[in-house]
Amino acid sequence: MSFPWAKQYEPKHPLMKWVDDRLPLPRFVYNAVGAGYPVPRNLNYFWNFGVLAGMFLALQIVTGIVLAMHYAANAGIAFDSVEHIMRDVNAGWFIRYAHANGASMFLLVVYIHIARGLWYGSYKAPREMVWLLGVVIFLLMMATAFMGYVLPWGQMSFWGAQVITGFFSAIPGVGETIRVWLLGGFAPDNSALNRFFSLHYLLPFVILGVVILHIWALHIPGSNNPTGVEVKSEQDTVPFHPYYTAKDGVGVGVALLIFAALIFYAPNLLGHPDNYIPANPLSTPAHIVPEWYFLPFYAILKAFTFDFLWIPAKLWGVLAMFGSILLLFFLPWLDTSPVRSANYRPTYRIFLWILLVDVLVLGYIGGAAPTPAVILIGQIATIYYFAHFLLILPIVSMMERPRPLPNSITEAVLAGKGGTSPAQTALATE
Ligand code: HEM
């Protein structure tokens, strides 16, 4: 929404006026991320994570383009070409570690970004489209990350591709045909590696396009805020620049420090040692695990150990895994509470914390060896995950008595409760 009190762009330099008269790009930037964009005055640091996600997307594209200059998408030499990048290419180790750890940082940041949306009800009207486009971005990110992990052609690359594409063969009748079509062969090989590389290069630009739509959709209603109460007057807002450019700057600095610590001190912390062994179709690793950010979904995939309702267990696993993400598309309509922010929703808040624990448990189970106890815990955690969205959320939305909302953002700020984070809320209610 363009608020009536939004500042109007006035070029200060004749050159900017010249450009603006011919192509109003300076005006566009001013209104999108400059002083011409009024933003709620009470945003806390959780609102840094969208910008951080954008930063990591940009870093992935830049480091990826440099890697592609030296990488060879050929099953015979892909592994060696990565070693060549690590040893022979100037600063190649740095670019590769930045790209590999950048993927982890990107997903971590996006997970926090999603959790922020869940806590503050940012998926609710009128921001459903922002959320829906976010879920599309998330799906594209997962596909991109999966294909990227195959490229070094190590043992985990190969066997990961084998396992994940193997699940498509669970689709009745056409499954095996789809799998062969996806791989371009009966097992991951040169044709699979080539198409994964091609798509891994393409998809980040598709993500970039959807991110532009995501931010466009956000600029129609404007940002949500920790109270979940909409902006009512000029008093409730501050200009994006300099207030949030400065606040985002703090987040960017902290994120880059953590990123640098990973690259320089623990570059292989999040990787699997087996991926330093060249792919060998004749030797299956004892324990095939995906990257950490896929572990909760991997646990859901493995939770089905028995056939049910004429559907084989493997197909249930695939349906549940995709379902666990596709479910997010329906979230704006599953949660019918008129109150957005969990700060004012005492019951919803408790279940959100339980969901967080549940996802962490799923993450642990996804990486653990499948003992009977691990399988059982994985099944319970999977049931809880679906129950949260399909049962608990609609029921809580109906039954809960939210706490009284402030009349305005300004009122909450003046009462000292404007920008409360989940931790502050927990302290305040103790
Ligand atoms: C490449 C990944 C992404 C980028 C670059 C990105 C970027 C942004 C930016 C810059 C903002 C505004 C600043 C902020 O509120 O933090 C934003 C807001 C938002 N994003 Fe994302 N986003 C990404 C992924 C996602 C995903 C995966 C979801 C959800 C599934 C999502 C949901 C939202 C929502 C609901 C808002 C509105 C927040 C509010 O106003 O409270 N985004 N995003």
XYZ file of C-alpha atoms and ligand atoms in Angstrom:
473
model
C 0.000 0.000 0.000
C 1.368 3.405 -0.715
C 0.634 5.223 2.505
C -0.542 8.816 1.876
C 2.261 10.129 4.096
C 5.035 8.320 2.142
C 7.782 10.785 1.194
C 7.949 11.693 -2.489
C 11.162 11.280 -4.450
C 12.917 14.538 -5.286
C 16.179 14.115 -7.186
C 18.967 16.040 -5.457
C 21.468 15.836 -8.292
C 20.805 16.980 -11.870
C 22.119 13.643 -13.158
C 19.598 11.720 -11.035
C 16.825 13.995 -12.318
C 17.973 13.335 -15.875
C 17.900 9.550 -15.309
C 14.624 9.660 -13.343
C 12.844 11.613 -16.119
C 13.843 8.964 -18.663
C 13.765 5.768 -16.575
C 12.262 6.197 -13.093
C 14.595 3.630 -11.534
C 15.909 5.978 -8.799
C 12.261 6.687 -7.828
C 11.526 2.965 -7.813
C 14.443 2.188 -5.456
C 13.519 5.159 -3.227
C 9.955 3.861 -2.910
C 10.970 0.200 -2.485
C 13.873 0.280 -0.014
C 14.493 3.971 0.604
C 13.027 6.848 2.552
C 9.864 6.612 0.432
C 8.798 3.285 1.984
C 7.084 3.686 5.374
C 7.574 0.620 7.585
C 6.107 -0.193 11.040
C 8.295 1.445 13.672
C 8.435 -1.607 15.935
C 10.074 -4.293 13.747
C 12.498 -6.431 15.764
C 15.604 -8.268 14.531
C 13.518 -11.139 13.154
C 12.632 -8.779 10.303
C 16.315 -8.873 9.236
C 15.990 -12.354 7.872
C 14.332 -11.499 4.552
C 17.214 -9.227 3.640
C 19.678 -11.857 4.892
C 18.031 -14.476 2.672
C 18.409 -12.073 -0.260
C 22.069 -11.559 0.602
C 22.786 -15.293 0.720
C 20.918 -15.842 -2.548
C 23.151 -13.224 -4.175
C 26.295 -14.771 -2.642
C 25.271 -18.239 -3.880
C 24.794 -16.914 -7.403
C 28.146 -15.089 -7.442
C 30.201 -17.940 -5.922
C 28.336 -20.477 -8.066
C 29.156 -18.640 -11.289
C 32.876 -18.635 -10.392
C 32.768 -22.340 -9.471
C 31.097 -23.149 -12.803
C 34.104 -21.607 -14.586
C 36.289 -24.413 -13.222
C 33.901 -27.287 -12.589
C 33.463 -30.084 -15.166
C 30.000 -31.688 -15.304
C 31.256 -35.046 -16.482
C 30.942 -38.158 -14.346
C 34.520 -39.148 -15.276
C 36.176 -35.961 -13.992
C 33.627 -34.064 -11.852
C 35.173 -35.218 -8.558
C 38.694 -34.353 -9.755
C 37.561 -30.973 -11.060
C 36.329 -30.119 -7.540
C 39.706 -31.171 -6.116
C 41.322 -29.007 -8.799
C 39.223 -26.060 -7.577
C 40.350 -26.767 -4.001
C 44.046 -27.063 -4.789
C 44.974 -25.279 -8.014
C 42.505 -22.471 -8.616
C 43.451 -19.190 -6.925
C 41.261 -18.862 -3.812
C 39.264 -21.812 -5.198
C 39.020 -23.367 -1.722
C 37.487 -20.142 -0.457
C 34.919 -19.922 -3.234
C 33.956 -23.566 -2.811
C 33.699 -23.420 0.971
C 31.730 -20.168 0.679
C 29.294 -21.837 -1.736
C 28.892 -25.069 0.266
C 28.512 -23.294 3.623
C 26.542 -20.510 1.952
C 23.855 -23.082 1.102
C 23.620 -24.019 4.792
C 23.501 -20.371 5.881
C 20.861 -19.616 3.232
C 18.614 -22.439 4.424
C 19.178 -21.619 8.101
C 18.234 -17.998 7.455
C 15.135 -19.029 5.469
C 14.057 -21.453 8.219
C 14.242 -18.600 10.746
C 12.401 -16.367 8.239
C 9.609 -18.974 7.988
C 9.498 -19.413 11.796
C 9.170 -15.625 12.153
C 6.200 -15.769 9.752
C 4.606 -18.548 11.822
C 5.067 -16.705 15.120
C 3.781 -13.344 13.971
C 1.055 -14.692 11.657
C 2.577 -12.980 8.622
C 0.898 -15.560 6.363
C -2.562 -14.207 7.189
C -4.657 -11.816 5.117
C -3.709 -9.596 3.429
C -0.238 -11.205 3.040
C -1.295 -14.676 1.802
C 0.356 -14.099 -1.582
C 3.678 -13.194 0.087
C 3.503 -16.489 1.975
C 2.418 -18.589 -1.039
C 5.284 -17.219 -3.126
C 7.574 -17.942 -0.160
C 6.534 -21.609 -0.196
C 7.258 -21.722 -3.963
C 10.713 -20.262 -3.243
C 11.283 -22.876 -0.542
C 10.403 -25.745 -2.912
C 12.731 -24.319 -5.571
C 15.498 -23.941 -2.974
C 15.159 -27.572 -1.942
C 15.379 -28.768 -5.558
C 18.400 -26.535 -6.170
C 20.203 -27.674 -3.014
C 19.549 -31.340 -3.776
C 20.950 -31.063 -7.302
C 23.925 -29.016 -6.105
C 24.912 -31.722 -3.643
C 25.085 -34.247 -6.495
C 27.610 -32.193 -8.478
C 30.873 -33.031 -6.583
C 30.127 -36.662 -7.502
C 31.262 -38.072 -4.170
C 29.733 -41.105 -2.491
C 26.930 -39.138 -0.800
C 26.245 -37.255 -4.046
C 25.781 -40.456 -5.963
C 23.872 -42.433 -3.335
C 21.763 -39.439 -2.355
C 20.672 -39.104 -5.997
C 20.070 -42.841 -6.134
C 17.872 -42.865 -3.006
C 15.884 -39.715 -3.751
C 15.159 -40.501 -7.397
C 14.457 -44.085 -6.289
C 11.432 -42.829 -4.403
C 9.781 -41.777 -7.655
C 9.652 -45.425 -8.666
C 7.080 -45.835 -5.860
C 4.468 -44.098 -8.034
C 2.226 -46.933 -9.304
C 2.509 -47.862 -12.980
C 4.589 -44.970 -14.257
C 7.079 -44.644 -11.359
C 10.011 -46.449 -12.912
C 9.489 -44.639 -16.233
C 9.531 -41.282 -14.425
C 12.716 -42.218 -12.584
C 14.502 -43.235 -15.776
C 13.250 -40.052 -17.452
C 14.520 -37.907 -14.549
C 17.927 -39.550 -14.527
C 18.303 -40.059 -18.264
C 19.324 -43.652 -17.491
C 18.761 -46.539 -15.124
C 21.099 -45.168 -12.443
C 22.699 -41.765 -11.760
C 25.423 -41.250 -14.355
C 26.710 -38.698 -16.813
C 23.318 -37.690 -18.188
C 21.915 -37.193 -14.668
C 24.962 -35.165 -13.653
C 24.646 -32.951 -16.736
C 20.964 -32.179 -16.318
C 21.377 -31.588 -12.591
C 24.180 -29.128 -13.325
C 22.110 -27.360 -15.973
C 19.111 -27.036 -13.627
C 21.282 -26.169 -10.627
C 22.598 -23.207 -12.626
C 19.155 -22.174 -13.864
C 16.997 -22.465 -10.744
C 18.679 -19.735 -8.632
C 17.668 -17.230 -11.298
C 14.111 -18.563 -11.210
C 14.261 -18.156 -7.409
C 15.459 -14.586 -7.925
C 12.442 -13.922 -10.153
C 10.037 -15.331 -7.544
C 11.797 -13.314 -4.805
C 11.057 -10.146 -6.800
C 7.362 -11.158 -6.926
C 7.538 -12.005 -3.183
C 8.764 -8.514 -2.299
C 6.364 -6.898 -4.754
C 3.471 -8.741 -3.073
C 4.792 -7.616 0.325
C 4.863 -3.973 -0.741
C 1.126 -3.997 -1.510
C -0.012 -4.330 2.162
C 3.391 -3.399 3.664
C 5.197 -5.355 6.398
C 3.480 -7.045 9.293
C 4.986 -6.289 12.736
C 5.370 -7.924 16.185
C 1.934 -6.779 17.385
C 0.230 -8.035 14.215
C -1.885 -4.854 14.334
C -1.993 -3.021 10.994
C -0.490 0.431 10.505
C -3.132 3.099 11.208
C -1.328 6.400 11.084
C 1.927 8.037 10.118
C 3.003 7.766 13.780
C 3.041 3.980 13.451
C 5.729 4.041 10.764
C 9.276 5.198 10.093
C 10.945 5.489 6.674
C 12.759 2.292 5.632
C 15.910 4.331 5.085
C 17.804 5.118 7.306
C 16.017 3.201 10.115
C 15.878 -0.307 8.678
C 18.847 -0.027 6.343
C 20.826 0.565 9.570
C 19.071 -2.222 11.490
C 19.497 -4.656 8.581
C 23.164 -3.614 8.493
C 23.612 -5.000 12.012
C 22.088 -8.331 10.982
C 24.221 -8.475 7.832
C 27.372 -7.871 9.934
C 26.516 -10.627 12.439
C 25.535 -13.110 9.690
C 28.772 -12.452 7.801
C 30.798 -13.030 10.992
C 29.126 -16.416 11.556
C 29.574 -17.244 7.871
C 33.286 -16.315 8.004
C 33.766 -18.399 11.163
C 32.310 -21.414 9.329
C 34.396 -20.917 6.186
C 37.698 -20.244 7.948
C 37.489 -22.409 11.072
C 35.057 -25.260 10.371
C 34.476 -25.497 6.610
C 33.601 -29.200 6.721
C 31.546 -29.115 9.909
C 28.229 -29.453 8.085
C 29.431 -31.733 5.280
C 29.656 -35.518 5.254
C 33.160 -37.086 5.129
C 31.956 -39.745 2.642
C 31.578 -37.048 0.020
C 35.376 -36.845 -0.119
C 35.302 -40.407 -1.521
C 34.680 -40.512 -5.309
C 31.264 -41.897 -6.327
C 31.334 -45.664 -6.575
C 28.185 -47.411 -7.847
C 29.533 -50.744 -6.572
C 29.975 -49.684 -2.944
C 26.924 -48.549 -0.958
C 27.798 -46.402 2.112
C 26.687 -47.939 5.419
C 24.459 -44.968 6.167
C 23.117 -42.643 3.457
C 22.102 -39.268 4.895
C 21.186 -35.978 3.220
C 22.450 -32.549 4.273
C 21.237 -31.319 7.694
C 18.566 -29.046 6.228
C 16.747 -31.999 4.645
C 16.840 -34.253 7.710
C 13.313 -33.505 9.073
C 11.813 -34.233 5.637
C 13.969 -37.333 5.281
C 12.575 -38.554 8.630
C 9.009 -38.069 7.335
C 9.943 -39.949 4.149
C 11.208 -42.891 6.193
C 8.379 -42.873 8.748
C 6.196 -45.225 6.716
C 7.315 -48.800 7.226
C 4.114 -50.641 6.333
C 1.690 -50.714 3.377
C -1.641 -49.092 4.194
C -4.917 -48.806 2.240
C -3.443 -50.578 -0.822
C -0.724 -47.943 -1.037
C 2.818 -49.246 -0.599
C 4.839 -47.851 2.328
C 7.373 -46.240 -0.006
C 4.666 -44.250 -1.802
C 3.193 -43.114 1.539
C 6.643 -41.834 2.446
C 6.922 -39.816 -0.771
C 3.376 -38.446 -0.433
C 3.973 -37.504 3.202
C 7.277 -35.798 2.451
C 5.834 -33.641 -0.344
C 2.633 -33.217 1.670
C 4.574 -31.838 4.641
C 5.666 -28.885 2.494
C 2.576 -28.541 0.281
C 0.568 -28.271 3.512
C 2.149 -24.864 4.014
C 0.209 -23.581 0.973
C -3.010 -24.030 2.967
C -1.774 -22.485 6.193
C -3.441 -19.066 5.669
C -6.814 -20.879 5.598
C -6.123 -23.487 8.273
C -5.472 -20.795 10.856
C -8.739 -18.888 11.191
C -7.876 -16.817 14.272
C -8.434 -13.091 13.670
C -5.314 -12.345 15.731
C -1.985 -12.557 13.911
C 0.803 -12.347 16.441
C 1.542 -15.240 18.818
C 2.421 -12.543 21.378
C -1.345 -12.245 21.933
C -2.209 -15.929 21.406
C -1.353 -17.830 24.606
C -2.426 -21.299 23.389
C -1.198 -21.104 19.800
C 2.176 -20.005 21.146
C 2.587 -23.188 23.216
C 1.786 -25.411 20.240
C 4.217 -23.465 18.076
C 7.022 -24.217 20.542
C 5.989 -27.893 20.535
C 6.116 -27.837 16.718
C 9.652 -26.461 16.881
C 10.710 -29.289 19.215
C 8.910 -31.764 16.923
C 10.830 -30.541 13.853
C 14.129 -30.749 15.780
C 13.266 -34.319 16.828
C 12.457 -35.146 13.185
C 15.824 -33.655 12.212
C 17.612 -35.887 14.710
C 15.659 -38.965 13.591
C 16.403 -38.179 9.937
C 20.113 -38.558 10.612
C 19.961 -41.483 13.056
C 20.426 -45.175 12.252
C 16.972 -46.821 11.905
C 16.639 -48.828 15.127
C 13.068 -49.797 16.181
C 13.032 -46.953 18.752
C 14.192 -44.394 16.181
C 11.527 -45.537 13.721
C 8.792 -45.299 16.371
C 9.843 -41.800 17.485
C 9.991 -40.753 13.814
C 6.449 -42.012 13.279
C 5.093 -40.193 16.343
C 6.882 -36.975 15.356
C 5.533 -37.268 11.795
C 1.964 -37.726 13.051
C 2.405 -34.711 15.332
C 3.714 -32.566 12.464
C 0.576 -33.187 10.399
C -1.696 -32.978 13.440
C -0.321 -29.529 14.232
C -1.456 -28.083 10.924
C -4.560 -30.135 10.200
C -6.100 -30.512 13.670
C -4.487 -28.447 16.399
C -4.273 -25.195 14.458
C -7.921 -25.085 13.290
C -9.174 -26.129 16.744
C -6.951 -23.670 18.642
C -8.032 -20.910 16.233
C -11.646 -21.554 17.205
C -11.285 -22.147 20.959
C -8.514 -19.769 21.978
C -9.215 -16.513 23.797
C -6.536 -14.112 22.590
C -5.155 -11.430 24.884
C -6.434 -7.884 24.203
C -4.674 -6.246 21.290
C -3.245 -2.728 21.528
C -5.255 -0.117 19.633
C -2.238 0.761 17.537
C 1.440 0.019 17.023
C 2.293 3.346 18.630
C 0.236 2.529 21.717
C 2.113 -0.780 22.108
C 5.474 0.943 21.604
C 4.708 3.623 24.191
C 3.618 0.900 26.639
C 7.019 -0.743 26.077
C 5.547 -3.794 24.337
C 5.900 -2.820 20.716
C 8.758 -4.903 19.384
C 8.629 -7.941 21.606
C 10.434 -11.034 20.385
C 9.346 -14.577 21.420
C 12.012 -14.578 24.162
C 10.781 -11.263 25.583
C 7.193 -12.536 25.463
C 8.198 -15.647 27.408
C 9.916 -13.504 30.051
C 7.022 -11.044 30.249
C 4.468 -13.796 30.884
C 6.485 -15.701 33.514
C 15.144 -16.701 -1.226
C 14.390 -16.738 -0.180
C 13.643 -15.547 0.370
C 13.961 -14.226 0.294
C 15.164 -13.590 -0.376
C 12.923 -13.505 0.985
C 12.893 -12.123 1.125
C 12.001 -11.434 1.911
C 12.114 -10.046 2.268
C 13.262 -9.113 1.836
C 11.074 -9.740 3.056
C 10.816 -8.396 3.743
C 11.688 -8.323 4.991
C 11.226 -9.250 6.094
O 10.037 -9.205 6.424
O 12.043 -10.061 6.583
C 10.240 -10.923 3.178
C 9.058 -11.009 3.868
C 8.288 -12.153 3.995
N 8.648 -13.426 3.590
Fe 10.291 -13.904 2.533
N 11.988 -14.390 1.452
C 12.400 -15.652 1.115
C 11.762 -16.838 1.422
C 10.559 -16.934 2.097
C 9.898 -18.162 2.430
C 10.446 -19.538 2.106
C 8.727 -17.822 3.066
C 7.644 -18.717 3.608
C 7.390 -19.905 3.246
C 8.657 -16.391 3.148
C 7.633 -15.664 3.725
C 7.640 -14.292 3.934
C 6.572 -13.545 4.573
C 5.245 -14.106 5.096
C 6.980 -12.203 4.603
C 6.194 -11.021 5.199
C 6.729 -10.831 6.574
C 6.088 -9.731 7.370
O 5.745 -8.696 6.835
O 5.946 -9.987 8.576
N 9.787 -15.880 2.555
N 10.846 -11.944 2.472
